[in-house]
Coordinates of C-alpha atoms in Angstrom, one line a residue:
Chain A
M136 CA 87.4 133.5 104.8
T137 CA 89.0 130.9 103.0
E138 CA 86.9 127.9 102.5
T139 CA 88.8 124.4 104.4
L140 CA 88.6 121.9 102.2
A141 CA 90.3 119.5 104.9
R142 CA 91.7 119.1 108.2
A143 CA 92.5 116.7 110.1
V144 CA 93.0 117.4 114.1
E145 CA 94.9 115.8 116.4
V146 CA 95.3 112.5 114.2
S147 CA 97.3 110.0 115.0
R148 CA 97.7 106.7 113.4
R149 CA 99.6 102.8 114.9
Y150 CA 99.9 100.0 113.1
G151 CA 100.2 97.3 115.5
D152 CA 103.0 98.9 118.2
V153 CA 104.6 101.1 115.5
T154 CA 103.3 105.1 115.6
A155 CA 103.9 106.1 111.9
L156 CA 101.9 109.2 113.4
H157 CA 101.7 110.9 116.0
P158 CA 98.7 113.8 116.6
T159 CA 99.0 116.2 113.5
S160 CA 96.9 118.8 112.7
L161 CA 96.8 120.4 109.3
D162 CA 94.0 122.5 107.4
I163 CA 94.1 121.8 103.8
R164 CA 92.4 125.6 102.4
A165 CA 90.9 126.1 99.2
G166 CA 93.7 127.5 96.6
E167 CA 96.9 125.8 98.2
L168 CA 99.8 123.8 97.2
I169 CA 101.5 122.4 100.0
G170 CA 104.5 120.4 99.9
L171 CA 104.4 117.6 102.4
L172 CA 107.7 116.6 102.7
G173 CA 109.9 114.8 104.0
P174 CA 112.8 111.4 103.8
N175 CA 110.5 107.6 103.7
G176 CA 108.3 106.5 106.2
A177 CA 107.8 109.7 108.0
G178 CA 104.2 109.7 108.2
K179 CA 103.4 110.9 104.7
S180 CA 101.3 108.4 103.2
T181 CA 100.3 107.4 105.8
L182 CA 98.7 110.8 106.5
V183 CA 97.7 111.3 102.4
N184 CA 95.7 107.3 103.5
L185 CA 93.7 108.7 106.2
L186 CA 92.7 112.1 104.5
A187 CA 91.3 109.8 101.6
G188 CA 89.8 107.8 103.9
L189 CA 91.2 104.6 102.8
R190 CA 91.9 104.5 106.6
R191 CA 90.9 105.5 110.1
P192 CA 92.9 107.2 113.1
T193 CA 93.6 105.9 115.9
S194 CA 92.2 108.9 117.6
G195 CA 91.1 112.0 116.8
S196 CA 89.3 112.9 114.1
I197 CA 89.2 114.4 109.6
S198 CA 87.2 115.9 107.7
L199 CA 86.7 116.5 103.8
F200 CA 84.6 118.7 102.5
G201 CA 82.7 118.6 106.6
G202 CA 82.4 115.1 106.8
S203 CA 83.8 112.1 107.2
P204 CA 86.3 111.2 104.3
G205 CA 84.7 107.1 104.4
D206 CA 81.5 108.4 103.4
P207 CA 81.2 108.3 98.8
V208 CA 80.0 111.5 99.4
H209 CA 82.7 113.8 100.6
R210 CA 85.5 112.1 98.0
R211 CA 83.2 113.6 95.6
S212 CA 85.2 116.5 95.0
L213 CA 88.4 114.6 95.6
G214 CA 90.9 112.7 93.0
T215 CA 94.1 110.9 94.4
T216 CA 96.3 108.8 92.4
P217 CA 96.5 105.0 92.5
Q218 CA 100.4 102.8 92.9
E219 CA 101.0 102.8 88.9
T220 CA 101.8 99.5 88.9
G221 CA 98.6 98.3 90.1
L222 CA 96.6 100.0 87.1
P223 CA 95.2 97.3 84.5
P224 CA 96.9 96.0 82.4
T225 CA 94.6 95.0 79.8
L226 CA 92.7 97.9 79.6
K227 CA 93.1 100.9 77.4
V228 CA 93.7 104.1 78.1
R229 CA 90.8 105.7 77.4
E230 CA 88.5 102.7 79.4
C231 CA 91.0 103.2 82.7
V232 CA 89.8 107.0 82.0
D233 CA 85.9 106.6 81.9
F234 CA 85.6 104.0 84.9
V235 CA 87.3 106.3 86.5
S236 CA 85.7 109.4 85.5
A237 CA 82.5 107.5 85.8
H238 CA 82.2 107.4 89.4
Y239 CA 82.2 111.1 90.0
P240 CA 79.0 113.7 89.1
S241 CA 81.3 116.0 86.9
R242 CA 83.6 114.6 84.9
A243 CA 86.8 116.0 83.0
D244 CA 86.7 115.7 79.1
R245 CA 88.5 113.0 78.4
D246 CA 90.4 113.4 74.8
E247 CA 92.0 117.2 77.0
L248 CA 92.8 115.2 80.2
L249 CA 95.3 112.3 78.1
E250 CA 96.4 116.1 76.0
R251 CA 97.0 117.6 79.3
F252 CA 98.8 114.7 80.3
G253 CA 100.6 113.8 77.3
L254 CA 99.3 110.4 76.4
A255 CA 96.5 111.9 73.9
E256 CA 99.0 109.3 71.2
L257 CA 98.1 105.6 73.3
R258 CA 95.0 106.8 74.3
D259 CA 94.4 103.6 72.7
R260 CA 96.8 101.7 73.8
Q261 CA 96.3 98.6 76.7
I262 CA 98.0 99.9 79.8
G263 CA 100.2 96.5 80.6
G264 CA 102.3 97.3 77.2
L265 CA 102.9 101.1 79.1
S266 CA 106.1 102.1 80.2
G267 CA 106.3 102.8 84.0
G268 CA 106.8 106.8 83.5
Q269 CA 103.6 106.3 80.9
K270 CA 101.9 104.5 83.0
R271 CA 103.0 107.1 86.3
R272 CA 101.3 109.7 84.4
I273 CA 98.3 108.1 83.8
A274 CA 98.7 107.6 87.3
V275 CA 98.8 111.2 87.7
A276 CA 95.9 111.9 85.2
L277 CA 93.5 109.9 87.2
A278 CA 93.5 112.3 89.6
F279 CA 91.7 114.9 87.6
A280 CA 89.0 112.6 86.1
G281 CA 86.5 113.7 88.2
R282 CA 86.9 117.7 87.9
P283 CA 88.0 117.4 91.9
R284 CA 88.3 120.5 93.6
L285 CA 91.3 118.7 95.7
V286 CA 94.0 116.5 94.4
L287 CA 96.0 114.2 96.8
L288 CA 99.7 113.8 95.4
D289 CA 101.3 111.0 97.1
E290 CA 105.3 111.1 95.4
P291 CA 103.3 112.0 91.8
T292 CA 106.8 111.9 89.6
T293 CA 109.4 109.7 91.3
G294 CA 110.5 107.7 88.2
L295 CA 109.8 110.2 86.3
D296 CA 113.1 111.8 83.8
V297 CA 113.2 115.5 83.8
E298 CA 110.9 115.7 81.5
A299 CA 107.8 114.4 81.1
R300 CA 108.4 116.0 85.6
R301 CA 108.9 119.6 84.2
A302 CA 105.6 118.6 82.1
L303 CA 103.8 116.7 84.6
W304 CA 104.3 120.3 87.3
D305 CA 102.8 122.3 84.0
A306 CA 100.3 120.3 83.8
I307 CA 99.9 121.1 88.4
R308 CA 100.8 124.7 88.5
D309 CA 97.4 125.2 85.4
F310 CA 95.2 123.4 88.0
H311 CA 96.1 125.3 91.2
A312 CA 95.7 128.3 88.9
G313 CA 92.6 127.2 88.4
G314 CA 91.6 127.9 91.6
G315 CA 92.1 123.8 91.8
T316 CA 93.5 123.0 96.2
V317 CA 97.2 120.4 95.8
L318 CA 98.3 118.3 98.7
L319 CA 101.4 117.1 97.1
T320 CA 104.1 115.0 98.9
S321 CA 107.6 114.2 97.7
H322 CA 110.6 113.2 99.0
Y323 CA 112.4 115.7 96.1
L324 CA 113.6 119.2 98.2
E325 CA 113.3 120.6 94.2
E326 CA 109.8 119.5 93.3
I327 CA 108.4 121.3 96.7
E328 CA 110.4 123.6 95.7
A329 CA 109.2 123.7 92.1
L330 CA 106.1 123.2 93.1
A331 CA 104.5 124.1 96.3
E332 CA 103.7 127.9 98.5
R333 CA 102.8 126.4 101.4
V334 CA 105.7 124.0 103.0
V335 CA 105.0 120.7 106.0
V336 CA 107.6 118.4 107.0
L337 CA 107.3 115.8 108.8
G338 CA 109.9 113.5 110.3
E339 CA 109.3 110.3 112.3
G340 CA 105.3 110.7 112.3
R341 CA 105.2 114.9 113.4
V342 CA 105.1 117.9 112.3
L343 CA 108.6 119.8 112.2
A344 CA 107.6 122.8 110.1
D345 CA 104.4 124.3 109.0
D346 CA 105.8 127.1 107.0
S347 CA 106.0 129.8 103.7
L348 CA 108.2 127.9 101.1
A349 CA 111.3 130.5 102.1
S350 CA 111.2 129.8 105.2
V351 CA 111.3 126.2 105.3
R352 CA 114.0 126.4 102.7
G353 CA 116.1 128.4 104.9
M354 CA 115.3 125.6 108.0
V355 CA 116.8 122.4 105.2
G356 CA 118.9 124.0 103.2
V357 CA 121.1 122.7 105.4
R358 CA 125.5 122.5 104.9
R359 CA 127.7 120.1 105.3
V360 CA 131.7 121.6 106.4
T361 CA 134.0 118.4 106.1
L362 CA 137.9 119.2 107.3
T363 CA 140.7 118.0 109.6
A364 CA 141.4 120.1 112.4
A365 CA 143.0 119.1 115.9
G366 CA 140.5 121.5 117.5
L367 CA 137.8 123.5 117.2
P368 CA 137.4 126.3 118.6
E369 CA 132.9 127.5 119.1
L370 CA 131.8 128.4 115.8
P371 CA 128.2 130.6 115.0
G372 CA 125.5 128.9 112.5
V373 CA 126.7 125.5 113.8
L374 CA 123.9 123.0 113.6
G375 CA 125.4 119.7 115.1
V376 CA 128.9 118.4 114.9
E377 CA 130.2 114.9 114.1
T378 CA 133.2 112.8 113.7
D379 CA 134.8 109.9 112.2
G380 CA 138.4 109.0 112.8
A381 CA 140.0 113.0 112.1
R382 CA 137.6 113.7 109.9
T383 CA 134.7 116.5 111.8
H384 CA 131.4 117.0 109.8
L385 CA 129.7 120.8 110.6
L386 CA 126.5 120.8 109.5
T387 CA 125.0 124.8 109.3
S388 CA 122.9 126.1 107.2
D389 CA 125.8 129.1 106.0
A390 CA 128.6 127.3 104.9
D391 CA 130.5 130.4 103.9
R392 CA 129.9 132.5 106.8
L393 CA 131.6 128.8 108.9
V394 CA 134.6 129.0 106.8
R395 CA 135.1 133.3 107.4
E396 CA 135.2 132.2 110.8
L397 CA 137.3 129.0 110.7
V398 CA 140.1 130.7 108.9
L399 CA 139.6 134.4 111.1
A400 CA 140.0 132.1 114.6
D401 CA 143.2 131.1 112.6
V402 CA 142.2 126.9 113.1
P403 CA 144.9 125.3 111.4
F404 CA 142.6 122.5 109.2
S405 CA 143.0 120.6 105.7
G406 CA 141.2 118.8 104.0
L407 CA 138.7 121.3 103.5
E408 CA 135.2 120.0 102.2
I409 CA 132.1 121.6 101.5
R410 CA 128.8 119.3 100.4
A411 CA 124.8 120.3 99.8
T412 CA 123.8 117.7 102.6
T413 CA 120.8 114.9 101.8
L414 CA 117.2 115.3 103.2
E415 CA 117.3 112.9 105.0
E416 CA 120.7 114.6 107.0
A417 CA 118.8 118.0 106.9
F418 CA 115.6 116.3 108.3
L419 CA 118.4 115.5 111.3
A420 CA 119.1 118.4 111.6
I421 CA 115.5 119.7 112.7
T422 CA 115.3 117.5 114.6
A423 CA 118.6 117.5 116.5
Q424 CA 117.4 121.7 116.6
D425 CA 114.1 121.1 118.8
A426 CA 115.9 118.7 121.4
H427 CA 119.1 120.3 122.0
P428 CA 117.9 123.7 121.1
T429 CA 121.0 125.0 122.9
A430 CA 123.0 124.0 119.9
V431 CA 122.2 126.4 117.7
Chain B
M265 CA 73.1 100.7 89.2
S266 CA 75.1 102.5 87.2
L267 CA 78.1 101.5 88.2
V268 CA 77.4 97.9 88.9
V269 CA 76.8 98.2 84.7
T270 CA 80.5 100.2 84.6
H271 CA 82.0 97.4 87.4
V272 CA 80.3 94.8 85.2
K273 CA 81.1 96.1 81.9
Y274 CA 85.1 97.0 82.6
Q275 CA 85.9 93.6 84.7
F276 CA 84.4 91.4 81.5
L277 CA 86.5 93.8 80.0
E278 CA 89.8 93.4 82.2
T279 CA 89.4 89.6 81.4
I280 CA 87.8 88.4 78.1
R281 CA 91.2 90.3 76.7
I282 CA 93.4 87.5 78.5
P283 CA 91.6 84.6 76.2
I284 CA 93.5 82.1 77.3
A285 CA 91.7 82.3 80.2
V286 CA 87.6 82.3 78.9
I287 CA 88.7 79.6 77.0
G288 CA 90.5 77.8 80.0
N289 CA 87.7 78.3 81.9
M290 CA 85.6 76.7 79.1
F291 CA 87.8 73.8 78.0
F292 CA 87.4 71.1 81.8
P293 CA 83.1 70.6 81.5
A294 CA 83.6 70.5 77.2
A295 CA 86.2 68.1 76.7
S296 CA 84.6 65.9 80.0
M297 CA 81.8 65.6 77.9
L298 CA 83.3 65.2 74.3
F299 CA 85.1 62.3 76.4
F300 CA 82.9 60.9 79.1
V301 CA 79.8 61.9 78.5
V302 CA 78.9 61.4 74.6
P303 CA 80.8 58.0 74.1
F304 CA 79.8 56.3 77.4
A305 CA 75.8 57.9 77.1
G306 CA 75.2 59.6 74.2
D307 CA 72.9 56.7 73.0
D308 CA 70.6 56.7 75.8
P309 CA 68.1 59.9 76.0
V310 CA 67.8 59.2 79.9
A311 CA 71.7 58.7 80.7
A312 CA 72.9 61.0 78.4
T313 CA 70.4 64.4 80.3
Y314 CA 71.9 63.2 83.5
A315 CA 75.4 63.2 82.3
T316 CA 74.4 66.5 81.3
G317 CA 73.0 67.9 84.1
S318 CA 76.2 67.1 86.2
M319 CA 78.9 69.1 83.8
M320 CA 76.9 71.7 84.2
T321 CA 76.6 72.0 87.9
F322 CA 80.7 70.5 86.8
A323 CA 81.2 74.6 85.0
V324 CA 79.4 76.2 87.1
M325 CA 81.5 75.0 90.2
S326 CA 84.4 74.9 88.6
T327 CA 84.2 78.8 87.2
C328 CA 83.4 79.5 90.8
L329 CA 86.2 78.5 92.7
F330 CA 88.1 80.1 89.9
T331 CA 86.9 83.5 89.0
Y332 CA 86.3 83.7 93.0
G333 CA 89.5 81.9 94.5
I334 CA 91.4 83.4 92.5
G335 CA 90.3 86.9 90.8
V336 CA 89.5 88.3 94.8
S337 CA 92.5 87.0 95.8
E338 CA 95.0 88.8 92.9
D339 CA 92.4 91.9 93.3
R340 CA 93.4 92.1 96.5
A341 CA 97.2 92.0 95.8
Q342 CA 97.3 94.9 93.6
P343 CA 97.5 98.6 94.9
W344 CA 94.2 99.2 92.6
D345 CA 92.1 97.8 94.8
P346 CA 92.7 100.7 97.7
Y347 CA 93.5 103.0 95.4
L348 CA 89.1 102.1 93.5
R349 CA 88.2 102.9 97.5
T350 CA 88.4 106.7 96.9
L351 CA 87.2 107.0 94.2
P352 CA 83.4 108.5 95.7
A353 CA 81.8 104.6 95.3
G354 CA 81.4 102.8 98.6
P355 CA 82.4 98.8 98.0
W356 CA 79.3 98.0 96.7
P357 CA 78.9 98.5 93.1
R358 CA 83.2 97.4 92.0
F359 CA 81.5 93.8 94.5
A360 CA 77.5 93.2 92.7
G361 CA 79.5 94.0 89.0
R362 CA 82.0 91.0 90.2
L363 CA 79.4 88.6 91.3
V364 CA 77.8 89.8 88.0
T365 CA 80.8 89.5 86.2
G366 CA 81.4 85.4 87.4
M367 CA 77.7 84.8 86.4
A368 CA 78.6 85.8 82.2
F369 CA 81.5 84.1 82.4
M370 CA 80.0 80.7 84.6
G371 CA 77.0 81.0 81.2
I372 CA 80.1 81.3 78.9
A373 CA 81.0 77.6 80.5
L374 CA 77.9 76.7 80.5
V375 CA 78.0 77.9 76.4
P376 CA 79.6 74.2 74.7
V377 CA 78.2 72.4 77.8
V378 CA 75.0 72.6 76.0
L379 CA 76.2 72.3 72.5
I380 CA 77.5 69.1 73.1
A381 CA 74.3 68.0 74.6
A382 CA 72.3 69.3 72.0
F383 CA 73.8 68.1 68.7
L384 CA 76.2 65.6 70.0
T385 CA 73.7 63.0 72.2
K386 CA 70.7 62.5 72.7
A387 CA 70.3 64.1 75.2
T388 CA 66.4 65.9 76.0
V389 CA 64.7 68.2 77.8
S390 CA 61.8 70.1 78.0
P391 CA 62.3 73.8 77.0
L392 CA 60.6 74.4 81.0
G393 CA 62.8 71.9 81.9
A394 CA 65.5 74.1 80.4
L395 CA 64.2 77.1 82.5
L396 CA 63.7 74.9 86.1
G397 CA 67.0 74.0 85.3
L398 CA 68.7 77.5 85.1
G399 CA 67.0 78.1 87.8
A400 CA 68.5 74.9 89.2
L401 CA 72.2 76.2 88.2
A402 CA 71.6 79.2 90.1
I403 CA 70.7 77.9 93.0
A404 CA 73.1 75.3 92.5
S405 CA 75.6 78.1 92.3
L406 CA 75.5 79.9 96.3
P407 CA 77.4 77.8 98.1
F408 CA 80.7 78.1 95.2
T409 CA 80.9 81.6 94.9
L410 CA 80.3 81.9 98.8
L411 CA 83.5 79.1 98.8
G412 CA 85.7 80.5 95.6
L413 CA 84.6 84.3 97.6
L414 CA 86.1 82.8 101.2
I415 CA 88.8 81.3 99.6
G416 CA 89.2 84.7 97.3
Y417 CA 89.2 87.0 100.3
A418 CA 91.1 84.9 103.2
L419 CA 94.1 83.3 101.7
P420 CA 96.7 85.2 99.1
S421 CA 96.6 84.5 95.3
K422 CA 99.6 81.6 95.4
A423 CA 97.8 79.2 97.8
A424 CA 93.9 80.7 96.6
I425 CA 95.2 79.4 93.1
A426 CA 96.7 75.6 95.0
V427 CA 93.3 75.6 97.7
A428 CA 91.1 76.1 94.2
Q429 CA 92.4 73.4 92.4
I430 CA 92.5 70.9 95.5
L431 CA 89.3 71.4 96.0
F432 CA 87.8 71.5 92.6
F433 CA 88.5 67.7 91.8
P434 CA 87.7 66.3 94.9
L435 CA 84.6 68.0 94.7
A436 CA 83.1 66.8 91.5
F437 CA 84.4 63.6 92.0
G438 CA 83.0 62.9 95.8
G439 CA 80.2 64.3 94.7
G440 CA 79.5 61.3 92.0
L441 CA 79.3 64.8 89.1
L442 CA 81.9 62.1 87.0
S443 CA 79.3 59.5 87.3
A444 CA 75.6 58.9 86.6
P445 CA 72.8 58.8 89.7
G446 CA 73.3 56.1 91.8
N447 CA 75.6 54.2 89.4
A448 CA 79.7 55.8 91.0
P449 CA 81.5 53.5 93.0
S450 CA 80.3 52.9 97.1
F451 CA 82.7 55.2 98.9
I452 CA 81.1 57.8 96.2
E453 CA 77.6 56.8 96.9
T454 CA 78.2 57.3 100.6
I455 CA 80.5 60.8 100.6
A456 CA 78.5 62.1 97.9
P457 CA 75.5 63.0 99.9
F458 CA 78.0 65.2 102.3
L459 CA 79.2 67.5 99.2
P460 CA 77.5 70.7 98.1
T461 CA 78.2 69.3 94.6
R462 CA 75.8 66.3 94.9
G463 CA 72.7 68.9 96.7
S464 CA 73.8 70.9 93.6
V465 CA 73.0 68.5 90.4
E466 CA 70.8 66.6 92.0
L467 CA 68.2 69.9 92.0
V468 CA 70.3 70.4 88.6
W469 CA 68.7 66.3 88.2
A470 CA 65.6 66.9 89.0
A471 CA 64.7 70.3 87.4
T472 CA 65.7 68.6 83.6
G473 CA 64.8 64.9 84.8
D474 CA 62.8 62.2 86.3
F475 CA 64.5 62.7 89.8
T476 CA 63.6 62.4 93.2
P477 CA 66.3 64.2 95.0
H478 CA 67.9 63.0 98.4
V479 CA 66.8 65.2 101.7
V480 CA 70.1 64.7 102.7
S481 CA 72.4 65.6 100.0
L482 CA 69.5 68.4 100.2
V483 CA 70.0 69.9 103.9
M484 CA 73.9 68.8 103.2
L485 CA 74.1 71.8 100.4
A486 CA 72.1 74.2 102.5
V487 CA 74.2 73.4 105.0
W488 CA 77.2 74.4 103.6
T489 CA 75.6 77.7 101.9
V490 CA 75.2 78.5 104.9
V491 CA 78.5 77.5 106.1
A492 CA 80.6 79.2 103.0
G493 CA 78.3 81.8 103.4
A494 CA 79.6 82.5 107.5
L495 CA 83.0 82.4 106.0
A496 CA 82.8 84.1 103.1
A497 CA 81.9 87.7 105.5
W498 CA 83.7 87.0 108.3
A499 CA 87.1 86.1 104.9
Y500 CA 86.0 89.8 103.3
R501 CA 85.5 91.8 106.9
R502 CA 88.4 90.1 108.1
D503 CA 90.5 91.6 105.0
E504 CA 88.1 94.9 105.5
G505 CA 89.2 95.4 108.3
R506 CA 93.1 94.6 108.1
R507 CA 93.8 96.3 105.3
F508 CA 91.3 99.7 105.3
S509 CA 90.7 100.2 109.3

């Protein structure tokens, strides 16, 4: 049986009157690469902070390497990422890495780590003088400074250009290939698709889906078909309908089939547009599906 | 323990890389020595020794209020602080590192005062007196460290800067740091014993010269220390509870 590195059992978290996370359970098993996907405010960071011991759950329990994440001993094999805006500006890159790794019983070789994240040339530069993208890479590299078994990467590539993002993905894949476990949050579907094997979708503080990448991709691969038509018949595969003046928006996971059905139904329509939905729209579709199962 | 050393090392580095902050810290006490002590009391061994003790207390007070007050409050605003909380160490190495670093900068702020006293005034002190003086300064630093931590943990950084600046002048003047014992204007002589600066400087005076501290000053010093300590602990816990609960 695979070892469970972290486990959340019915954890919830409230901030004052706001419930950021409704009771949620999640097991992170050794060797998994889990994508935690959701729009802003879905509760991703809250869940990550609970797992890292930064916050205590309002209800439920969290265990990390068999104990409370609030106890430093249980964080010895955990790597997390700071926000790049907070890195100490006067420290040099190598000093910052040395400082962080000094906290861990087992330390990654600093120069090898900097090399892996494309930071070797910056090692003697003060962090304050670096670009946002360079700081972002340092922040992600720090998660690996203590030879972790589990890393929690909260939005690791936000603000990076395409090339830097791909380099970072490679580094994450290498870590995973070497047996490492990753929980990655993102609101980029592309990033989750490139990396994750298992995908957990959060929306409004609830787990909407926890499945393999392939099945979640099917769920969120929603298209928006927009047209002007006087009246529409019952169409198959429509997840949601919105009207906006004369325009009708149909959300569907199979736009090709929907258009064929439209033509076959011989309905007069004009101004047909098909475009990919934003993730937010896709989540709305998933939530709507949960709320009105008959609409499917 | 080695983690405390690590934190001291990097916090020290972080500060020393902004030289103006260090120079600013040394400037006030050194400048006050040059402008007020050297020309007015420099030739009188007793007065010069008292005045040097006052300036050292002044240096300790301002370093504490500024490094702890402003430093803690600015660090709290940075996301680096919560990140460090996810490393496998409790909050204590960082806290201890902060205290030790603060003491190191206090020491640095004292150097020019000592040098000016030794070379430009007739201030004298026996080796034992110097040692006792340092001990007195260590005790004197307690209430100000705690006041600094209180400011740092209780206030956002802009407010912390203002409050530290507003506090440090009345504490220095009101405590009689800028006048010889018994020579301050009468209203200052009246309020001085109730301020922590007075008890502190009296300890330093007693250690380095022939001075008998007043009971009221010492009792008030203890009261300030206890009250500031309780409030600092309250502010620390409140901050932890807000950010990490």
